[in-house]
Amino acid sequence: MDDATQGLNEILNWSGDFNSQSYALAGSIASAMLGVALIFVVWALATKKDNAKSYLIAWFVCVVFTLLFILK
């Protein structure tokens, strides 16, 4: 019984470390994606594309969701 408890505790420790590393990586990936998307939004605004304002609004919505849910 002690072996099973010890094994479960090791899995718990591993999963906690994995979770914290995943959150750190998710923030970096989200920031990079928002940066690349911003380039296309600025390009659309500069060339006066039809849906440029919609792209800008969608980008701001993505920033808000990223700040709320990923970066905490």
Short mmCIF file of C-alpha atoms in Angstrom, two decimals:
data_model
loop_
_atom_site.label_atom_id
_atom_site.label_comp_id
_atom_site.label_asym_id
_atom_site.label_seq_id
_atom_site.Cartn_x
_atom_site.Cartn_y
_atom_site.Cartn_z
CA MET A 1 0.00 0.00 0.00
CA ASP A 2 2.87 2.36 0.78
CA ASP A 3 4.34 1.79 -2.69
CA ALA A 4 1.08 2.84 -4.31
CA THR A 5 0.84 5.96 -2.16
CA GLN A 6 4.44 6.84 -2.89
CA GLY A 7 3.86 6.37 -6.63
CA LEU A 8 0.77 8.57 -6.56
CA ASN A 9 2.69 11.27 -4.68
CA GLU A 10 5.43 11.18 -7.33
CA ILE A 11 2.82 11.54 -10.09
CA LEU A 12 1.25 14.44 -8.19
CA ASN A 13 4.60 16.21 -7.90
CA TRP A 14 5.40 15.62 -11.58
CA SER A 15 1.99 16.87 -12.72
CA GLY A 16 2.31 20.01 -10.59
CA ASP A 17 5.69 20.82 -12.16
CA PHE A 18 4.33 20.07 -15.63
CA ASN A 19 1.33 22.34 -15.03
CA SER A 20 3.45 25.30 -13.96
CA GLN A 21 5.82 24.85 -16.91
CA SER A 22 2.87 24.62 -19.31
CA TYR A 23 1.42 27.89 -18.04
CA ALA A 24 4.77 29.62 -18.50
CA LEU A 25 5.04 28.30 -22.06
CA ALA A 26 1.43 29.17 -22.90
CA GLY A 27 2.01 32.82 -22.03
CA SER A 28 5.03 33.03 -24.31
CA ILE A 29 3.22 31.34 -27.19
CA ALA A 30 0.17 33.58 -26.80
CA SER A 31 2.35 36.69 -26.72
CA ALA A 32 4.17 35.63 -29.88
CA MET A 33 0.92 34.90 -31.68
CA LEU A 34 -0.53 38.27 -30.69
CA GLY A 35 2.62 39.99 -31.89
CA VAL A 36 2.46 38.32 -35.30
CA ALA A 37 -1.26 39.04 -35.55
CA LEU A 38 -0.63 42.69 -34.75
CA ILE A 39 1.64 42.96 -37.79
CA PHE A 40 -1.23 41.84 -40.03
CA VAL A 41 -3.70 44.15 -38.28
CA VAL A 42 -1.42 47.16 -38.77
CA TRP A 43 -0.87 46.15 -42.40
CA ALA A 44 -4.64 45.90 -42.97
CA LEU A 45 -5.18 49.30 -41.36
CA ALA A 46 -2.35 50.90 -43.37
CA THR A 47 -3.64 49.58 -46.69
CA LYS A 48 -7.26 50.42 -45.79
CA LYS A 49 -8.60 46.91 -46.27
CA ASP A 50 -12.38 46.40 -46.01
CA ASN A 51 -12.42 44.61 -42.65
CA ALA A 52 -9.45 46.35 -41.01
CA LYS A 53 -11.49 47.77 -38.13
CA SER A 54 -12.98 44.34 -37.46
CA TYR A 55 -9.48 42.87 -37.35
CA LEU A 56 -8.44 45.51 -34.82
CA ILE A 57 -11.46 44.86 -32.61
CA ALA A 58 -10.88 41.11 -32.78
CA TRP A 59 -7.21 41.61 -31.89
CA PHE A 60 -8.17 43.65 -28.80
CA VAL A 61 -10.67 40.96 -27.76
CA CYS A 62 -7.90 38.36 -28.08
CA VAL A 63 -5.59 40.50 -25.95
CA VAL A 64 -8.24 40.79 -23.22
CA PHE A 65 -8.88 37.03 -23.21
CA THR A 66 -5.16 36.34 -23.15
CA LEU A 67 -4.63 38.62 -20.18
CA LEU A 68 -7.61 37.18 -18.30
CA PHE A 69 -7.15 33.48 -18.90
CA ILE A 70 -3.55 32.73 -19.81
CA LEU A 71 -1.36 35.33 -18.20
CA LYS A 72 -3.56 35.77 -15.11
#
